[in-house]
Amino acid sequence: MLLGGYILLEDKPSNVLDNTFSYDPIGLIRTPFDSPDGMPIQPTGADSVTGTVKVEESYADGLTDLAGFSHCILLYHFHASGDDAPLQVEPFLDDTQRGVFSTRAPQRPNRIGLSVVAIESVTGQELTVTGIDVVDKTPLLDIKPFVPEFDIPSDVHTGWLDASESKIDSERADERFL
Ligand SMILES: C[S@@+](CC[C@H](N)C(=O)[O-])C[C@H]1O[C@@H](n2cnc3c(N)ncnc32)[C@H](O)[C@@H]1O
């Protein structure tokens, strides 16, 4: 899988040779959702949904100590989105075009998604998690522990989303990013 594109900055780091970055999935996320259409749009709307995160055997040792955390951050590739990456999108929670980087739309220049999920168990190569908002067989790029002291700033504003906050848990995705 190839992620990334041209770096226009003249002061790019000397170890970035050809302006591309290549990542191999470390595993797969298994969920009950066969299609992006009709499913929850964020983990808060999927708190009763259980999924599994299975890493390749060669990465299993890296799961050591994760069971001590209640939540983790999953980073993954939105494999089931259409190829377009418009810079203005109409997000699920609005009927206005918004800059893609002010949204969590799956169609974006680098199709990287993130979800904070609850860890139910860690066994061997596999995590059982709840609150998962991705399609079945989504390729997993990374797992990090969720740490409120690191991840929750003290003074947060949520821009255009303020008007839609009450809909986040009940909203379901439609076909707009397929
Ligand atoms: C709005 S995104 C938010 C995902 C993540 N929590 C984030 O903020 O990056 C969630 C929606 O993306 C779509 N989706 C989920 N997994 C996907 C995948 N593997 N490929 C393409 N679209 C996906 C579904 O329509 C789902 O409702």
Coordinates of N, CA and C and ligand atoms in Angstrom, one line a residue:
M1 N 0.8 -1.2 0.0 CA 0.0 0.0 0.0 C 0.9 1.2 0.0
L2 N 0.5 2.2 -0.8 CA 1.3 3.4 -0.9 C 0.5 4.6 -0.3
L3 N 1.1 5.3 0.6 CA 0.4 6.4 1.2 C 1.4 7.6 1.0
G4 N 0.8 8.8 0.8 CA 1.7 10.0 0.7 C 1.7 10.5 -0.7
G5 N 2.4 11.6 -0.9 CA 2.4 12.2 -2.2 C 3.6 13.1 -2.2
Y6 N 3.5 14.2 -3.1 CA 4.7 15.1 -3.2 C 4.8 16.0 -2.0
I7 N 6.0 16.2 -1.6 CA 6.3 17.2 -0.5 C 6.8 18.4 -1.2
L8 N 6.1 19.5 -1.1 CA 6.5 20.7 -1.8 C 7.5 21.5 -1.1
L9 N 7.6 21.3 0.2 CA 8.5 22.1 1.0 C 10.0 21.8 0.6
E10 N 10.7 22.9 0.4 CA 12.1 22.8 -0.1 C 13.0 22.2 1.0
D11 N 12.5 22.4 2.2 CA 13.4 21.9 3.3 C 13.0 20.5 3.8
K12 N 12.5 19.7 2.9 CA 12.1 18.3 3.3 C 13.3 17.6 3.9
P13 N 13.1 16.7 4.8 CA 14.1 16.0 5.5 C 15.0 15.2 4.5
S14 N 16.3 15.1 4.8 CA 17.2 14.4 3.8 C 16.9 12.9 3.7
N15 N 16.2 12.3 4.7 CA 15.9 10.9 4.6 C 14.6 10.6 3.8
V16 N 13.9 11.7 3.4 CA 12.8 11.5 2.5 C 13.2 11.5 1.1
L17 N 13.4 10.4 0.4 CA 14.1 10.3 -0.8 C 13.2 10.7 -2.0
D18 N 12.1 9.9 -2.2 CA 11.4 10.1 -3.4 C 10.0 10.6 -3.1
N19 N 9.8 11.3 -2.0 CA 8.5 12.0 -1.7 C 7.3 11.0 -1.5
T20 N 7.6 9.8 -1.3 CA 6.5 8.9 -1.0 C 6.8 8.1 0.3
F21 N 5.7 7.6 0.9 CA 5.9 6.8 2.1 C 5.1 5.5 1.9
S22 N 5.7 4.4 2.2 CA 5.0 3.1 2.0 C 4.8 2.4 3.4
Y23 N 3.6 2.0 3.6 CA 3.3 1.3 4.9 C 2.7 0.0 4.6
D24 N 3.1 -1.0 5.3 CA 2.5 -2.3 5.2 C 1.5 -2.5 6.3
P25 N 0.3 -2.9 6.0 CA -0.7 -3.2 7.1 C -0.1 -4.1 8.2
I26 N -0.3 -3.9 9.4 CA 0.2 -4.8 10.5 C -0.9 -5.8 10.8
G27 N -2.1 -5.6 10.3 CA -3.2 -6.6 10.6 C -4.5 -6.2 10.0
L28 N -5.6 -6.8 10.5 CA -6.9 -6.5 9.9 C -7.9 -6.2 11.1
I29 N -8.9 -5.3 10.8 CA -9.9 -5.1 11.8 C -11.2 -5.8 11.3
R30 N -11.7 -6.6 12.1 CA -13.0 -7.4 11.7 C -14.2 -6.8 12.5
T31 N -15.2 -6.5 11.7 CA -16.4 -5.9 12.3 C -17.6 -6.5 11.7
P32 N -18.8 -6.2 12.2 CA -20.1 -6.7 11.6 C -20.5 -5.9 10.4
F33 N -19.7 -4.8 10.0 CA -20.2 -4.0 8.9 C -19.6 -4.4 7.5
D34 N -20.5 -4.8 6.6 CA -20.0 -5.2 5.3 C -19.8 -4.1 4.3
S35 N -20.4 -2.9 4.6 CA -20.4 -1.8 3.7 C -20.3 -0.5 4.5
P36 N -19.7 0.5 4.0 CA -19.6 1.8 4.7 C -21.0 2.4 4.8
D37 N -21.9 2.0 3.9 CA -23.3 2.6 3.9 C -24.1 2.1 5.0
G38 N -24.7 3.0 5.8 CA -25.6 2.6 6.8 C -25.1 2.3 8.2
M39 N -23.8 2.5 8.4 CA -23.1 2.1 9.7 C -22.9 3.4 10.5
P40 N -22.5 3.2 11.8 CA -22.2 4.4 12.6 C -21.1 5.2 12.0
I41 N -21.1 6.5 12.4 CA -20.1 7.4 11.8 C -18.9 7.7 12.7
Q42 N -19.1 7.3 14.0 CA -18.0 7.5 14.9 C -18.1 6.4 16.0
P43 N -17.0 6.2 16.8 CA -17.1 5.2 17.9 C -18.2 5.5 18.9
T44 N -18.5 6.7 19.1 CA -19.6 7.0 20.1 C -20.9 6.5 19.7
G45 N -21.1 6.3 18.4 CA -22.4 5.8 17.9 C -22.3 4.3 17.8
A46 N -21.2 3.7 18.2 CA -21.0 2.2 18.0 C -20.6 1.6 19.3
D47 N -21.1 2.1 20.4 CA -20.5 1.6 21.7 C -21.0 0.2 22.0
S48 N -22.1 -0.3 21.4 CA -22.5 -1.7 21.6 C -21.9 -2.6 20.5
V49 N -21.1 -2.1 19.6 CA -20.5 -2.9 18.5 C -19.2 -3.5 18.9
T50 N -19.1 -4.8 18.8 CA -17.8 -5.5 19.2 C -17.1 -5.9 17.9
G51 N -15.8 -5.7 17.9 CA -15.0 -6.1 16.7 C -13.7 -6.7 17.2
T52 N -12.9 -7.3 16.3 CA -11.6 -7.8 16.7 C -10.5 -7.1 15.8
V53 N -9.4 -7.0 16.4 CA -8.2 -6.4 15.8 C -7.1 -7.5 15.8
K54 N -6.8 -8.1 14.7 CA -5.8 -9.1 14.7 C -4.6 -8.7 14.0
V55 N -3.5 -8.7 14.7 CA -2.2 -8.4 14.1 C -1.5 -9.6 13.5
E56 N -0.7 -9.4 12.5 CA 0.1 -10.5 12.0 C 1.0 -11.1 13.1
E57 N 1.2 -12.4 13.0 CA 2.0 -13.1 14.1 C 3.3 -12.4 14.4
S58 N 3.9 -11.8 13.4 CA 5.2 -11.2 13.6 C 5.1 -9.9 14.5
Y59 N 3.9 -9.4 14.6 CA 3.7 -8.2 15.5 C 3.2 -8.5 16.8
A60 N 2.8 -9.7 17.1 CA 2.1 -10.1 18.4 C 2.8 -9.6 19.6
D61 N 4.1 -9.7 19.6 CA 4.9 -9.3 20.8 C 4.7 -7.8 21.1
G62 N 4.3 -7.0 20.1 CA 4.1 -5.6 20.4 C 2.8 -5.3 21.1
L63 N 2.0 -6.3 21.3 CA 0.7 -6.1 22.1 C 0.9 -6.3 23.6
T64 N 2.2 -6.7 24.0 CA 2.5 -6.8 25.4 C 2.2 -5.5 26.1
D65 N 1.5 -5.6 27.3 CA 1.2 -4.5 28.2 C 0.0 -3.6 27.7
L66 N -0.5 -3.9 26.5 CA -1.7 -3.1 26.1 C -2.9 -3.4 26.9
A67 N -3.0 -4.6 27.5 CA -4.2 -5.0 28.3 C -4.4 -4.1 29.5
G68 N -3.3 -3.4 29.9 CA -3.5 -2.5 31.1 C -4.2 -1.2 30.8
F69 N -4.5 -1.0 29.5 CA -5.1 0.3 29.1 C -6.6 0.0 28.8
S70 N -7.5 0.9 29.2 CA -8.9 0.7 28.9 C -9.2 1.0 27.4
H71 N -8.5 1.9 26.8 CA -8.8 2.3 25.4 C -7.5 2.4 24.6
C72 N -7.7 2.2 23.3 CA -6.5 2.4 22.4 C -7.0 3.2 21.2
I73 N -6.0 3.8 20.5 CA -6.3 4.5 19.2 C -5.9 3.5 18.1
L74 N -6.8 3.3 17.2 CA -6.5 2.5 16.0 C -6.3 3.4 14.8
L75 N -5.3 3.2 14.1 CA -5.0 4.0 12.8 C -5.1 3.0 11.7
Y76 N -5.8 3.4 10.6 CA -6.1 2.4 9.6 C -6.3 3.1 8.3
H77 N -6.4 2.3 7.2 CA -6.5 2.8 5.8 C -8.0 2.6 5.4
F78 N -8.6 3.7 5.0 CA -10.0 3.6 4.5 C -10.0 2.9 3.1
H79 N -10.0 1.6 3.1 CA -9.8 0.9 1.9 C -11.1 0.9 1.0
A80 N -12.3 1.1 1.5 CA -13.5 1.0 0.8 C -14.1 2.3 0.3
S81 N -13.3 3.3 0.3 CA -13.8 4.6 -0.2 C -13.5 4.7 -1.7
G82 N -14.3 5.6 -2.4 CA -14.0 5.9 -3.8 C -12.6 6.6 -3.9
D83 N -12.1 6.7 -5.2 CA -10.8 7.2 -5.4 C -10.7 8.7 -5.3
D84 N -11.8 9.4 -5.4 CA -11.8 10.9 -5.4 C -11.3 11.3 -4.0
A85 N -10.6 12.5 -4.0 CA -10.3 13.1 -2.8 C -10.5 14.6 -2.9
P86 N -11.8 15.0 -3.0 CA -12.1 16.5 -3.1 C -11.7 17.2 -1.8
L87 N -11.2 18.4 -2.0 CA -10.8 19.2 -0.9 C -11.9 19.9 -0.1
Q88 N -13.1 19.9 -0.8 CA -14.3 20.3 -0.1 C -15.3 19.2 -0.1
V89 N -15.8 18.8 1.0 CA -16.8 17.7 1.1 C -18.0 18.1 1.9
E90 N -19.1 17.4 1.7 CA -20.3 17.6 2.5 C -20.2 16.5 3.6
P91 N -19.8 16.8 4.8 CA -19.7 15.7 5.8 C -21.0 15.1 6.2
F92 N -21.0 13.9 6.8 CA -22.2 13.3 7.2 C -23.1 14.2 8.1
L93 N -22.5 15.0 8.9 CA -23.3 15.7 9.9 C -23.7 17.1 9.4
D94 N -23.6 17.4 8.1 CA -23.9 18.8 7.7 C -24.4 18.8 6.3
D95 N -25.0 19.8 5.8 CA -25.4 19.9 4.4 C -24.7 21.1 3.8
T96 N -23.5 21.4 4.3 CA -22.7 22.5 3.7 C -21.3 21.9 3.4
Q97 N -20.8 22.4 2.3 CA -19.4 22.0 1.9 C -18.4 22.5 3.0
R98 N -17.5 21.6 3.4 CA -16.5 21.9 4.4 C -15.1 21.5 3.9
G99 N -14.1 22.2 4.3 CA -12.7 21.8 3.9 C -12.5 20.4 4.5
V100 N -11.9 19.5 3.7 CA -11.8 18.1 4.1 C -11.0 18.0 5.4
F101 N -10.1 18.9 5.6 CA -9.3 18.7 6.8 C -10.0 19.3 8.1
S102 N -11.2 19.8 7.9 CA -12.0 20.1 9.0 C -13.1 19.1 9.3
T103 N -12.9 17.9 8.6 CA -13.9 16.8 8.7 C -13.2 15.5 9.0
R104 N -14.0 14.5 9.3 CA -13.4 13.1 9.4 C -13.8 12.3 8.2
A105 N -14.1 12.9 7.1 CA -14.6 12.2 5.9 C -13.6 11.1 5.5
P106 N -14.0 9.9 5.1 CA -13.1 8.9 4.7 C -12.4 9.1 3.4
Q107 N -13.0 9.9 2.5 CA -12.3 10.3 1.2 C -11.5 11.5 1.5
R108 N -10.2 11.3 1.4 CA -9.2 12.4 1.7 C -7.9 12.1 1.1
P109 N -7.0 13.1 1.0 CA -5.8 12.9 0.2 C -5.0 11.6 0.7
N110 N -4.8 11.5 1.9 CA -4.3 10.2 2.5 C -5.4 9.6 3.3
R111 N -5.8 8.4 2.9 CA -7.1 7.8 3.5 C -6.8 7.2 4.8
I112 N -6.3 8.0 5.8 CA -6.0 7.5 7.1 C -7.2 7.8 8.0
G113 N -7.7 6.8 8.7 CA -8.7 6.9 9.7 C -8.2 6.6 11.1
L114 N -8.9 7.2 12.1 CA -8.5 6.8 13.5 C -9.8 6.7 14.3
S115 N -9.7 5.7 15.2 CA -10.8 5.5 16.1 C -10.3 5.2 17.5
V116 N -10.9 5.8 18.5 CA -10.6 5.5 19.9 C -11.6 4.4 20.3
V117 N -11.1 3.2 20.6 CA -12.0 2.1 21.0 C -11.7 1.6 22.4
A118 N -12.7 0.9 23.0 CA -12.5 0.3 24.3 C -11.9 -1.1 24.1
I119 N -10.9 -1.4 24.9 CA -10.2 -2.7 24.9 C -11.0 -3.7 25.9
E120 N -11.5 -4.7 25.3 CA -12.2 -5.7 26.2 C -11.2 -6.8 26.6
S121 N -10.4 -7.2 25.7 CA -9.4 -8.3 26.0 C -8.2 -8.3 25.0
V122 N -7.1 -8.8 25.4 CA -6.0 -9.0 24.5 C -5.5 -10.4 24.7
T123 N -5.5 -11.2 23.6 CA -5.1 -12.6 23.7 C -4.3 -12.9 22.5
G124 N -3.0 -13.3 22.7 CA -2.2 -13.7 21.6 C -2.0 -12.5 20.5
Q125 N -2.5 -12.8 19.3 CA -2.4 -11.8 18.2 C -3.7 -10.9 18.2
E126 N -4.6 -11.0 19.1 CA -5.9 -10.4 18.9 C -6.4 -9.6 20.0
L127 N -7.0 -8.4 19.7 CA -7.7 -7.6 20.6 C -9.1 -7.7 20.4
T128 N -10.0 -7.8 21.4 CA -11.4 -7.6 21.2 C -11.7 -6.2 21.7
V129 N -12.4 -5.5 20.9 CA -12.7 -4.1 21.2 C -14.2 -3.8 21.0
T130 N -14.6 -2.7 21.7 CA -16.0 -2.2 21.4 C -15.9 -0.8 21.0
G131 N -17.0 -0.3 20.3 CA -17.0 1.1 19.8 C -16.3 1.2 18.5
I132 N -16.4 0.2 17.7 CA -15.6 0.2 16.4 C -16.5 0.7 15.2
D133 N -16.0 1.7 14.5 CA -16.8 2.3 13.5 C -16.2 2.2 12.1
V134 N -15.6 1.0 11.8 CA -15.0 0.7 10.5 C -15.6 -0.5 9.8
V135 N -15.5 -0.5 8.5 CA -15.9 -1.7 7.7 C -15.1 -2.9 8.0
D136 N -15.7 -4.1 7.9 CA -15.0 -5.3 8.0 C -13.8 -5.4 7.1
K137 N -12.7 -6.0 7.6 CA -11.5 -6.2 6.9 C -10.7 -4.9 6.6
T138 N -10.9 -3.8 7.4 CA -10.2 -2.6 7.2 C -8.7 -2.9 7.6
P139 N -7.8 -2.5 6.7 CA -6.3 -2.7 7.0 C -5.8 -1.8 8.1
L140 N -5.2 -2.5 9.1 CA -4.7 -1.8 10.3 C -3.3 -1.3 10.1
L141 N -3.0 0.0 10.4 CA -1.7 0.6 10.2 C -1.0 0.7 11.6
D142 N -1.7 0.9 12.7 CA -1.0 1.1 13.9 C -2.0 1.1 15.1
I143 N -1.5 0.8 16.3 CA -2.3 0.8 17.5 C -1.5 1.6 18.5
K144 N -2.1 2.6 19.2 CA -1.5 3.3 20.3 C -2.4 3.3 21.5
P145 N -1.8 3.4 22.7 CA -2.7 3.5 23.9 C -3.3 4.8 24.0
F146 N -4.6 4.9 24.4 CA -5.2 6.2 24.6 C -4.9 6.7 26.0
V147 N -4.4 7.9 26.1 CA -3.9 8.4 27.4 C -4.6 9.8 27.6
P148 N -5.6 9.9 28.4 CA -6.3 11.2 28.5 C -5.3 12.4 28.7
E149 N -4.3 12.2 29.5 CA -3.3 13.3 29.8 C -2.6 13.7 28.5
F150 N -2.4 12.8 27.6 CA -1.7 13.1 26.3 C -2.7 13.7 25.3
D151 N -3.9 13.1 25.3 CA -4.8 13.2 24.1 C -6.0 14.1 24.3
I152 N -6.2 14.6 25.5 CA -7.4 15.5 25.7 C -6.9 16.9 26.2
P153 N -6.8 17.8 25.2 CA -6.4 19.2 25.6 C -7.5 19.8 26.5
S154 N -7.1 20.9 27.2 CA -8.0 21.4 28.2 C -9.0 22.4 27.6
D155 N -8.8 23.1 26.6 CA -9.7 24.1 26.0 C -10.0 23.7 24.6
V156 N -11.1 23.1 24.4 CA -11.4 22.5 23.0 C -12.6 23.3 22.4
H157 N -12.4 23.6 21.1 CA -13.5 24.2 20.3 C -13.7 23.2 19.1
T158 N -15.0 23.1 18.7 CA -15.3 22.1 17.6 C -15.9 22.8 16.4
G159 N -15.6 24.0 16.1 CA -16.0 24.7 14.9 C -17.4 24.4 14.4
W160 N -17.5 24.0 13.1 CA -18.9 23.8 12.5 C -19.6 22.7 13.2
L161 N -18.9 21.8 13.9 CA -19.6 20.6 14.5 C -20.4 21.0 15.7
D162 N -20.2 22.2 16.2 CA -21.0 22.6 17.4 C -22.5 22.4 17.1
A163 N -22.9 22.8 15.9 CA -24.3 22.8 15.6 C -24.9 21.4 15.4
S164 N -24.0 20.4 15.2 CA -24.4 19.0 14.9 C -24.2 18.0 16.1
E165 N -23.6 18.5 17.1 CA -23.1 17.6 18.2 C -24.2 16.6 18.6
S166 N -25.5 17.1 18.7 CA -26.5 16.2 19.2 C -26.8 15.0 18.3
K167 N -26.3 15.1 17.0 CA -26.7 14.0 16.1 C -25.6 13.0 15.9
I168 N -24.4 13.2 16.6 CA -23.3 12.4 16.3 C -23.5 10.9 16.5
D169 N -24.2 10.6 17.7 CA -24.4 9.1 18.0 C -25.4 8.4 17.2
S170 N -26.4 9.2 16.8 CA -27.5 8.5 16.1 C -27.3 8.6 14.5
E171 N -26.5 9.4 14.0 CA -26.3 9.5 12.6 C -25.7 8.3 12.0
R172 N -26.2 7.9 10.8 CA -25.6 6.7 10.1 C -25.1 7.2 8.7
A173 N -24.0 6.5 8.3 CA -23.4 6.9 7.0 C -24.3 6.6 5.8
D174 N -24.1 7.3 4.7 CA -24.8 7.0 3.5 C -23.8 6.7 2.4
E175 N -24.2 6.8 1.1 CA -23.3 6.4 0.1 C -22.4 7.5 -0.4
R176 N -22.3 8.7 0.2 CA -21.7 9.8 -0.4 C -20.2 9.6 -0.6
F177 N -19.5 8.8 0.1 CA -18.0 8.6 -0.1 C -17.6 7.3 -0.8
L178 N -18.6 6.6 -1.4 CA -18.3 5.4 -2.0 C -17.8 5.6 -3.4
Ligands
LIG1 C1 -16.8 9.4 9.2 S1 -15.6 8.1 9.2 C2 -14.9 8.3 10.8 C3 -13.8 7.3 11.0 C4 -12.9 7.6 12.1 N1 -13.5 7.5 13.4 C5 -12.2 8.9 11.9 O1 -12.6 9.9 12.5 O2 -11.2 8.9 11.2 C6 -16.6 6.7 9.5 C7 -17.3 6.3 8.3 O3 -16.3 5.9 7.3 C8 -16.8 4.9 6.5 N2 -15.8 3.8 6.6 C9 -15.5 3.1 7.7 N3 -14.6 2.2 7.4 C10 -14.2 2.4 6.1 C11 -13.3 1.8 5.2 N4 -12.4 0.8 5.6 N5 -13.2 2.3 4.0 C12 -14.0 3.3 3.6 N6 -14.9 3.9 4.4 C13 -15.0 3.4 5.6 C14 -18.2 4.5 7.0 O4 -19.2 5.1 6.2 C15 -18.2 5.1 8.4 O5 -19.5 5.4 8.8

